[in-house]
mmCIF file of C-alpha atoms in Angstrom:
data_model
loop_
_atom_site.group_PDB
_atom_site.id
_atom_site.type_symbol
_atom_site.label_atom_id
_atom_site.label_comp_id
_atom_site.label_asym_id
_atom_site.label_seq_id
_atom_site.Cartn_x
_atom_site.Cartn_y
_atom_site.Cartn_z
ATOM 1 C CA MET A 14 25.796 10.378 34.234
ATOM 2 C CA HIS A 15 23.006 12.941 34.202
ATOM 3 C CA HIS A 16 21.815 14.947 37.192
ATOM 4 C CA SER A 17 19.270 17.779 37.336
ATOM 5 C CA VAL A 18 19.203 20.252 40.212
ATOM 6 C CA PRO A 19 16.565 22.934 41.000
ATOM 7 C CA PHE A 20 17.939 26.466 41.124
ATOM 8 C CA GLU A 21 17.342 26.861 44.847
ATOM 9 C CA ASP A 22 19.314 23.677 45.565
ATOM 10 C CA ALA A 23 22.123 24.246 43.076
ATOM 11 C CA PRO A 24 25.506 23.914 44.817
ATOM 12 C CA GLY A 25 28.192 26.524 44.429
ATOM 13 C CA PHE A 26 30.991 26.233 41.896
ATOM 14 C CA GLY A 27 33.073 23.172 42.713
ATOM 15 C CA GLY A 28 30.124 21.024 43.805
ATOM 16 C CA PHE A 29 28.602 18.110 41.949
ATOM 17 C CA GLN A 30 29.129 19.768 38.574
ATOM 18 C CA PHE A 31 32.914 19.561 38.809
ATOM 19 C CA GLN A 32 32.709 15.941 39.943
ATOM 20 C CA ARG A 33 30.485 15.080 37.014
ATOM 21 C CA VAL A 34 32.764 16.816 34.497
ATOM 22 C CA ALA A 35 35.869 15.118 35.858
ATOM 23 C CA THR A 36 34.197 11.708 35.667
ATOM 24 C CA VAL A 37 32.877 12.094 32.152
ATOM 25 C CA LEU A 38 36.048 13.620 30.748
ATOM 26 C CA LEU A 39 37.964 10.560 31.886
ATOM 27 C CA GLU A 40 35.613 8.529 29.703
ATOM 28 C CA ASN A 41 36.447 10.832 26.760
ATOM 29 C CA GLN A 42 33.010 10.256 25.295
ATOM 30 C CA GLN A 43 31.428 11.930 22.291
ATOM 31 C CA SER A 44 28.065 13.603 21.989
ATOM 32 C CA PRO A 45 25.450 10.829 21.606
ATOM 33 C CA VAL A 46 23.391 13.126 19.399
ATOM 34 C CA LEU A 47 26.234 13.858 16.982
ATOM 35 C CA ALA A 48 27.494 10.291 16.981
ATOM 36 C CA ALA A 49 24.155 8.840 15.901
ATOM 37 C CA PRO A 50 23.685 8.380 12.136
ATOM 38 C CA ILE A 51 21.215 10.697 10.424
ATOM 39 C CA VAL A 52 19.286 7.595 9.473
ATOM 40 C CA SER A 53 20.070 3.950 10.139
ATOM 41 C CA VAL A 54 23.698 3.003 9.500
ATOM 42 C CA GLU A 55 22.637 0.816 6.599
ATOM 43 C CA HIS A 56 20.612 3.619 5.053
ATOM 44 C CA GLU A 57 23.448 6.113 5.518
ATOM 45 C CA ASN A 58 25.946 3.830 3.780
ATOM 46 C CA GLU A 59 23.386 3.041 1.086
ATOM 47 C CA LEU A 60 22.946 6.736 0.288
ATOM 48 C CA ILE A 61 26.705 7.184 -0.023
ATOM 49 C CA GLN A 62 27.040 4.258 -2.413
ATOM 50 C CA ILE A 63 24.076 5.435 -4.508
ATOM 51 C CA ALA A 64 25.613 8.898 -4.937
ATOM 52 C CA LEU A 65 29.110 7.662 -5.817
ATOM 53 C CA LYS A 66 27.849 4.960 -8.158
ATOM 54 C CA THR A 67 25.619 7.454 -9.977
ATOM 55 C CA LEU A 68 28.624 9.701 -10.577
ATOM 56 C CA SER A 69 30.921 6.892 -11.693
ATOM 57 C CA THR A 70 28.452 5.252 -14.064
ATOM 58 C CA GLY A 71 27.569 8.682 -15.448
ATOM 59 C CA GLY A 72 31.148 9.228 -16.587
ATOM 60 C CA ALA A 73 32.540 11.452 -13.824
ATOM 61 C CA ASP A 74 36.325 11.419 -13.545
ATOM 62 C CA PHE A 75 36.089 12.147 -9.828
ATOM 63 C CA GLY A 76 33.312 12.735 -7.339
ATOM 64 C CA ASP A 77 32.864 13.326 -3.639
ATOM 65 C CA LEU A 78 30.111 14.115 -1.156
ATOM 66 C CA ARG A 79 29.469 15.506 2.273
ATOM 67 C CA LEU A 80 26.555 13.947 4.117
ATOM 68 C CA GLY A 81 25.621 15.333 7.487
ATOM 69 C CA ASN A 82 23.511 17.352 9.840
ATOM 70 C CA ASP A 83 23.895 20.462 11.989
ATOM 71 C CA PHE A 84 22.479 21.013 15.470
ATOM 72 C CA TYR A 85 21.825 24.374 17.106
ATOM 73 C CA ARG A 86 20.700 25.295 20.608
ATOM 74 C CA THR A 87 20.451 28.872 21.860
ATOM 75 C CA LEU A 88 19.432 30.256 25.228
ATOM 76 C CA TYR A 89 18.964 33.897 26.232
ATOM 77 C CA CYS A 90 18.296 35.328 29.683
ATOM 78 C CA LEU A 91 17.514 38.784 31.041
ATOM 79 C CA ASP A 92 18.358 39.130 34.725
ATOM 80 C CA THR A 93 17.074 35.868 36.250
ATOM 81 C CA ASN A 94 14.502 35.109 33.562
ATOM 82 C CA VAL A 95 14.803 32.901 30.496
ATOM 83 C CA THR A 96 13.583 35.006 27.573
ATOM 84 C CA GLU A 97 14.287 32.693 24.638
ATOM 85 C CA HIS A 98 15.186 29.049 24.097
ATOM 86 C CA ASN A 99 15.523 27.465 20.653
ATOM 87 C CA GLN A 100 16.712 24.110 19.373
ATOM 88 C CA SER A 101 16.908 23.040 15.719
ATOM 89 C CA GLU A 102 18.463 20.500 13.361
ATOM 90 C CA ASN A 103 19.248 20.593 9.630
ATOM 91 C CA SER A 104 20.388 17.698 7.461
ATOM 92 C CA GLY A 105 21.304 17.154 3.828
ATOM 93 C CA ILE A 106 23.914 16.086 1.317
ATOM 94 C CA GLY A 107 26.218 18.020 -1.004
ATOM 95 C CA ILE A 108 27.602 16.248 -4.065
ATOM 96 C CA ARG A 109 30.234 17.466 -6.527
ATOM 97 C CA CYS A 110 31.987 15.873 -9.463
ATOM 98 C CA LEU A 111 34.653 16.543 -12.045
ATOM 99 C CA TYR A 112 33.865 15.773 -15.692
ATOM 100 C CA LYS A 113 36.566 16.353 -18.316
ATOM 101 C CA GLY A 114 38.127 19.030 -16.141
ATOM 102 C CA PHE A 115 34.982 20.929 -15.068
ATOM 103 C CA TRP A 116 33.193 20.906 -11.726
ATOM 104 C CA GLY A 117 29.521 20.374 -11.078
ATOM 105 C CA PHE A 118 27.793 20.678 -7.706
ATOM 106 C CA ALA A 119 24.328 20.066 -6.278
ATOM 107 C CA ALA A 120 22.808 19.701 -2.807
ATOM 108 C CA THR A 121 19.527 18.495 -1.356
ATOM 109 C CA PRO A 122 17.803 17.923 2.000
ATOM 110 C CA ASP A 123 15.965 14.972 0.432
ATOM 111 C CA LEU A 124 17.787 12.005 1.984
ATOM 112 C CA THR A 125 15.834 9.312 0.210
ATOM 113 C CA PRO A 126 17.594 7.020 -2.279
ATOM 114 C CA GLU A 127 15.789 8.689 -5.173
ATOM 115 C CA GLY A 128 16.517 12.189 -3.809
ATOM 116 C CA VAL A 129 20.244 11.458 -3.511
ATOM 117 C CA LYS A 130 20.377 9.892 -6.973
ATOM 118 C CA ARG A 131 18.615 12.932 -8.433
ATOM 119 C CA CYS A 132 21.109 15.242 -6.685
ATOM 120 C CA ALA A 133 24.094 13.313 -8.076
ATOM 121 C CA ARG A 134 22.652 13.441 -11.574
ATOM 122 C CA GLN A 135 22.147 17.196 -11.257
ATOM 123 C CA ALA A 136 25.778 17.714 -10.216
ATOM 124 C CA LEU A 137 26.946 15.619 -13.147
ATOM 125 C CA SER A 138 24.621 17.436 -15.533
ATOM 126 C CA LEU A 139 26.044 20.810 -14.472
ATOM 127 C CA ALA A 140 29.615 19.569 -14.997
ATOM 128 C CA LYS A 141 28.750 18.248 -18.444
ATOM 129 C CA GLY A 142 27.006 21.521 -19.258
ATOM 130 C CA LEU A 143 30.120 23.495 -18.404
ATOM 131 C CA THR A 144 32.231 21.125 -20.458
ATOM 132 C CA ALA A 145 30.002 21.665 -23.473
ATOM 133 C CA CYS A 146 30.033 25.470 -23.364
ATOM 134 C CA THR A 147 33.534 26.306 -22.037
ATOM 135 C CA PRO A 148 36.814 26.291 -24.017
ATOM 136 C CA SER A 149 38.895 23.247 -23.064
ATOM 137 C CA GLU A 150 41.921 25.386 -22.144
ATOM 138 C CA PHE A 151 40.030 26.468 -19.018
ATOM 139 C CA SER A 152 39.607 22.901 -17.786
ATOM 140 C CA LEU A 153 41.502 21.319 -14.900
ATOM 141 C CA ASN A 154 44.075 18.687 -15.759
ATOM 142 C CA MET A 155 43.934 15.921 -13.160
ATOM 143 C CA LYS A 156 47.345 14.681 -14.320
ATOM 144 C CA ASN A 157 48.869 17.779 -12.733
ATOM 145 C CA TRP A 158 47.344 17.056 -9.325
ATOM 146 C CA ALA A 159 49.615 16.014 -6.489
ATOM 147 C CA PRO A 160 49.036 12.322 -5.741
ATOM 148 C CA GLU A 161 47.150 11.721 -2.495
ATOM 149 C CA PRO A 162 45.871 8.321 -1.318
ATOM 150 C CA PRO A 163 42.212 8.075 -0.258
ATOM 151 C CA HIS A 164 41.917 8.499 3.505
ATOM 152 C CA ARG A 165 39.598 6.636 5.860
ATOM 153 C CA GLY A 166 39.148 7.658 9.468
ATOM 154 C CA VAL A 167 36.945 8.778 12.336
ATOM 155 C CA HIS A 168 37.369 11.790 14.614
ATOM 156 C CA HIS A 169 35.084 13.026 17.400
ATOM 157 C CA THR A 170 35.436 16.200 19.450
ATOM 158 C CA PRO A 171 35.409 15.028 23.098
ATOM 159 C CA VAL A 172 32.187 16.187 24.775
ATOM 160 C CA ALA A 173 31.760 15.774 28.522
ATOM 161 C CA ILE A 174 28.191 17.111 28.779
ATOM 162 C CA CYS A 175 26.147 17.092 25.589
ATOM 163 C CA PRO A 176 24.481 20.492 25.061
ATOM 164 C CA PHE A 177 21.720 18.971 22.924
ATOM 165 C CA THR A 178 20.386 16.468 25.456
ATOM 166 C CA ALA A 179 20.951 18.352 28.721
ATOM 167 C CA PRO A 180 17.725 19.675 30.317
ATOM 168 C CA LEU A 181 17.136 23.399 30.324
ATOM 169 C CA GLU A 182 17.673 23.765 34.071
ATOM 170 C CA ASP A 183 21.194 22.305 33.853
ATOM 171 C CA ILE A 184 22.146 24.870 31.204
ATOM 172 C CA VAL A 185 20.554 27.881 32.802
ATOM 173 C CA TRP A 186 21.465 27.463 36.466
ATOM 174 C CA PRO A 187 25.042 28.872 36.232
ATOM 175 C CA LEU A 188 23.627 31.969 34.523
ATOM 176 C CA ILE A 189 20.800 32.402 37.022
ATOM 177 C CA VAL A 190 23.075 31.938 40.035
ATOM 178 C CA GLY A 191 25.573 34.399 38.553
ATOM 179 C CA ALA A 192 22.877 36.953 37.753
ATOM 180 C CA THR A 193 21.426 36.654 41.252
ATOM 181 C CA ALA A 194 24.802 37.409 42.816
ATOM 182 C CA ALA A 195 25.454 40.345 40.472
ATOM 183 C CA LEU A 196 22.046 41.942 41.112
ATOM 184 C CA GLU A 197 22.969 42.285 44.766
ATOM 185 C CA VAL A 198 25.729 44.748 43.797
ATOM 186 C CA GLU A 199 24.500 48.316 44.217
ATOM 187 C CA GLY A 200 24.331 50.109 40.888
ATOM 188 C CA ILE A 201 23.722 47.029 38.710
ATOM 189 C CA LYS A 202 20.551 47.542 36.690
ATOM 190 C CA GLN A 203 20.516 44.758 34.110
ATOM 191 C CA ILE A 204 22.168 41.459 33.311
ATOM 192 C CA SER A 205 21.967 39.707 29.952
ATOM 193 C CA SER A 206 23.201 36.170 29.344
ATOM 194 C CA ASN A 207 23.336 33.723 26.475
ATOM 195 C CA VAL A 208 24.527 30.251 25.573
ATOM 196 C CA ILE A 209 25.010 29.144 21.972
ATOM 197 C CA ALA A 210 25.771 25.511 21.139
ATOM 198 C CA PHE A 211 26.605 24.224 17.673
ATOM 199 C CA GLY A 212 27.134 20.619 16.637
ATOM 200 C CA ARG A 213 28.066 19.096 13.294
ATOM 201 C CA ARG A 214 28.230 15.544 11.954
ATOM 202 C CA ARG A 215 29.866 15.000 8.556
ATOM 203 C CA ILE A 216 30.782 12.073 6.370
ATOM 204 C CA PHE A 217 33.141 12.797 3.488
ATOM 205 C CA ALA A 218 33.344 10.092 0.844
ATOM 206 C CA SER A 219 34.819 9.998 -2.652
ATOM 207 C CA THR A 220 34.845 7.827 -5.748
ATOM 208 C CA GLU A 221 38.515 7.130 -4.983
ATOM 209 C CA GLY A 222 37.601 5.305 -1.779
ATOM 210 C CA ALA A 223 37.914 8.004 0.900
ATOM 211 C CA HIS A 224 35.514 7.770 3.864
ATOM 212 C CA ILE A 225 35.960 10.166 6.809
ATOM 213 C CA LEU A 226 33.470 10.660 9.656
ATOM 214 C CA THR A 227 33.838 13.679 11.948
ATOM 215 C CA THR A 228 31.687 15.121 14.698
ATOM 216 C CA HIS A 229 32.360 18.556 16.112
ATOM 217 C CA CYS A 230 30.736 20.472 18.952
ATOM 218 C CA MET A 231 31.279 24.025 20.223
ATOM 219 C CA VAL A 232 29.766 26.006 23.106
ATOM 220 C CA ASP A 233 29.885 29.780 23.490
ATOM 221 C CA SER A 234 28.485 31.786 26.420
ATOM 222 C CA THR A 235 28.524 35.343 27.777
ATOM 223 C CA GLN A 236 27.079 37.264 30.703
ATOM 224 C CA THR A 237 27.026 41.070 30.654
ATOM 225 C CA TYR A 238 26.529 43.231 33.760
ATOM 226 C CA THR A 239 25.257 46.776 33.139
ATOM 227 C CA ALA A 240 25.667 49.422 35.833
ATOM 228 C CA VAL A 241 24.110 52.890 36.100
ATOM 229 C CA ALA A 242 25.778 55.290 38.527
ATOM 230 C CA ASN A 243 27.347 58.743 38.670
ATOM 231 C CA ASP A 244 25.071 59.942 35.837
ATOM 232 C CA THR A 245 26.513 57.427 33.386
ATOM 233 C CA SER A 246 26.437 53.736 32.527
ATOM 234 C CA ALA A 247 29.063 51.062 31.955
ATOM 235 C CA TYR A 248 29.223 47.333 31.585
ATOM 236 C CA ARG A 249 31.511 44.386 32.120
ATOM 237 C CA THR A 250 31.238 41.039 30.308
ATOM 238 C CA ILE A 251 32.446 37.573 31.217
ATOM 239 C CA VAL A 252 33.070 35.561 28.071
ATOM 240 C CA GLY A 253 33.110 31.773 27.885
ATOM 241 C CA ALA A 254 34.914 31.962 24.540
ATOM 242 C CA ASN A 255 33.727 29.673 21.754
ATOM 243 C CA MET A 256 35.434 26.405 22.649
ATOM 244 C CA ALA A 257 35.353 22.883 21.252
ATOM 245 C CA GLY A 258 33.496 20.564 23.601
ATOM 246 C CA GLY A 259 30.251 20.597 25.536
ATOM 247 C CA LEU A 260 28.590 22.255 28.501
ATOM 248 C CA GLU A 261 31.648 21.566 30.655
ATOM 249 C CA HIS A 262 33.006 24.855 29.260
ATOM 250 C CA LEU A 263 29.916 26.723 30.470
ATOM 251 C CA ILE A 264 30.437 25.326 33.958
ATOM 252 C CA GLU A 265 34.175 25.981 33.974
ATOM 253 C CA THR A 266 33.605 29.640 33.039
ATOM 254 C CA ASN A 267 32.255 29.946 36.604
ATOM 255 C CA TYR A 268 29.642 32.661 36.296
ATOM 256 C CA PRO A 269 28.430 32.034 39.876
ATOM 257 C CA GLY A 270 31.911 32.617 41.291
ATOM 258 C CA ARG A 271 32.924 35.572 39.066
ATOM 259 C CA ALA A 272 29.707 37.533 38.581
ATOM 260 C CA ALA A 273 29.858 39.722 41.698
ATOM 261 C CA GLU A 274 33.416 40.912 40.985
ATOM 262 C CA ALA A 275 32.574 41.657 37.343
ATOM 263 C CA ALA A 276 29.494 43.584 38.476
ATOM 264 C CA ARG A 277 31.583 45.670 40.875
ATOM 265 C CA ASP A 278 34.011 46.399 38.023
ATOM 266 C CA ALA A 279 31.112 47.748 35.957
ATOM 267 C CA VAL A 280 30.089 50.061 38.792
ATOM 268 C CA THR A 281 33.711 51.164 39.252
ATOM 269 C CA LYS A 282 33.892 52.106 35.562
ATOM 270 C CA CYS A 283 30.971 54.482 36.101
ATOM 271 C CA HIS A 284 33.033 56.379 38.686
ATOM 272 C CA ALA A 285 36.358 56.268 36.854
ATOM 273 C CA ASP A 286 38.006 59.521 35.797
ATOM 274 C CA LYS A 287 38.403 60.088 32.090
ATOM 275 C CA PRO A 288 42.071 60.075 31.081
ATOM 276 C CA ALA A 289 43.631 63.285 29.879
ATOM 277 C CA ALA A 290 44.763 63.497 26.257
ATOM 278 C CA GLY A 291 48.278 62.212 25.720
ATOM 279 C CA GLU A 292 50.398 59.182 24.929
ATOM 280 C CA TYR A 293 50.028 56.097 27.103
ATOM 281 C CA ASP A 294 51.217 52.495 27.228
ATOM 282 C CA LEU A 295 48.257 50.263 26.360
ATOM 283 C CA ILE A 296 47.756 46.722 27.603
ATOM 284 C CA LEU A 297 45.170 44.779 25.610
ATOM 285 C CA ASP A 298 43.232 41.906 27.135
ATOM 286 C CA GLY A 299 43.294 38.781 24.983
ATOM 287 C CA HIS A 300 39.644 39.089 23.939
ATOM 288 C CA ASN A 301 40.092 42.758 23.074
ATOM 289 C CA LEU A 302 43.195 41.947 21.061
ATOM 290 C CA ALA A 303 41.272 39.260 19.162
ATOM 291 C CA LEU A 304 38.565 41.790 18.344
ATOM 292 C CA THR A 305 41.139 44.349 17.190
ATOM 293 C CA MET A 306 42.837 41.795 14.951
ATOM 294 C CA HIS A 307 39.533 40.591 13.511
ATOM 295 C CA GLU A 308 38.031 44.011 12.768
ATOM 296 C CA SER A 309 41.137 46.011 11.888
ATOM 297 C CA VAL A 310 43.612 43.528 10.434
#
């Protein structure tokens, strides 16, 4: 289901990319990178059992863990040039436990059986340390907790085009085609673009029998068109807002089809008259409203 296209042969918006997205979305697949265990399935399950058994045999009243890894991929462009491209992965386990009403927590990137066992013992040791030095009236009483059965399940964010396996040219071509169109607009001096992809795989498991696997993927992209005219500068940005899924969101943002109009808007802003002081009705774009709410409220 993969297809690479050189920039000079890349079809316009609505070409093969749309056909590929429509086909893959019908399959409702998950990212193969996120779906794969950190280590072999047997090893992954073995680590979980080692951690939970260490807590239980050590006297913990309750314990849980989060085993997983995070994936990052970032791409930055200036005009029609790729200026930075990074890809990384982090993995580890976080273990916590409750001992006589006090929490202990520890984490490690050492995903060997001995490393996980050592991490569980450290979490338990911290909980026991708190128990020994803290008045009992500050402890949590598990008898007051609302009853909740242990849950078991699997959930994957649907990903049509995995951002962690796609070749660089498939990611960058919508940005390059959009930038090329925008640079043809008189007054446009610079275009900056970026794509940020984040993926997460997590297993939650507890001494009560819970076991939940989730994979989540998000892609965020922007392209900013800067104009210089009329002795001033202005810019316009197209935002592919941070959305759950894969590179299908980058394609659907349609930088090739929207770039020229956004570039002309930036030039128009340079020639716009400044409003006179007074009271006006204000209409906020959704992204602007989100920014206002986030920063002011």
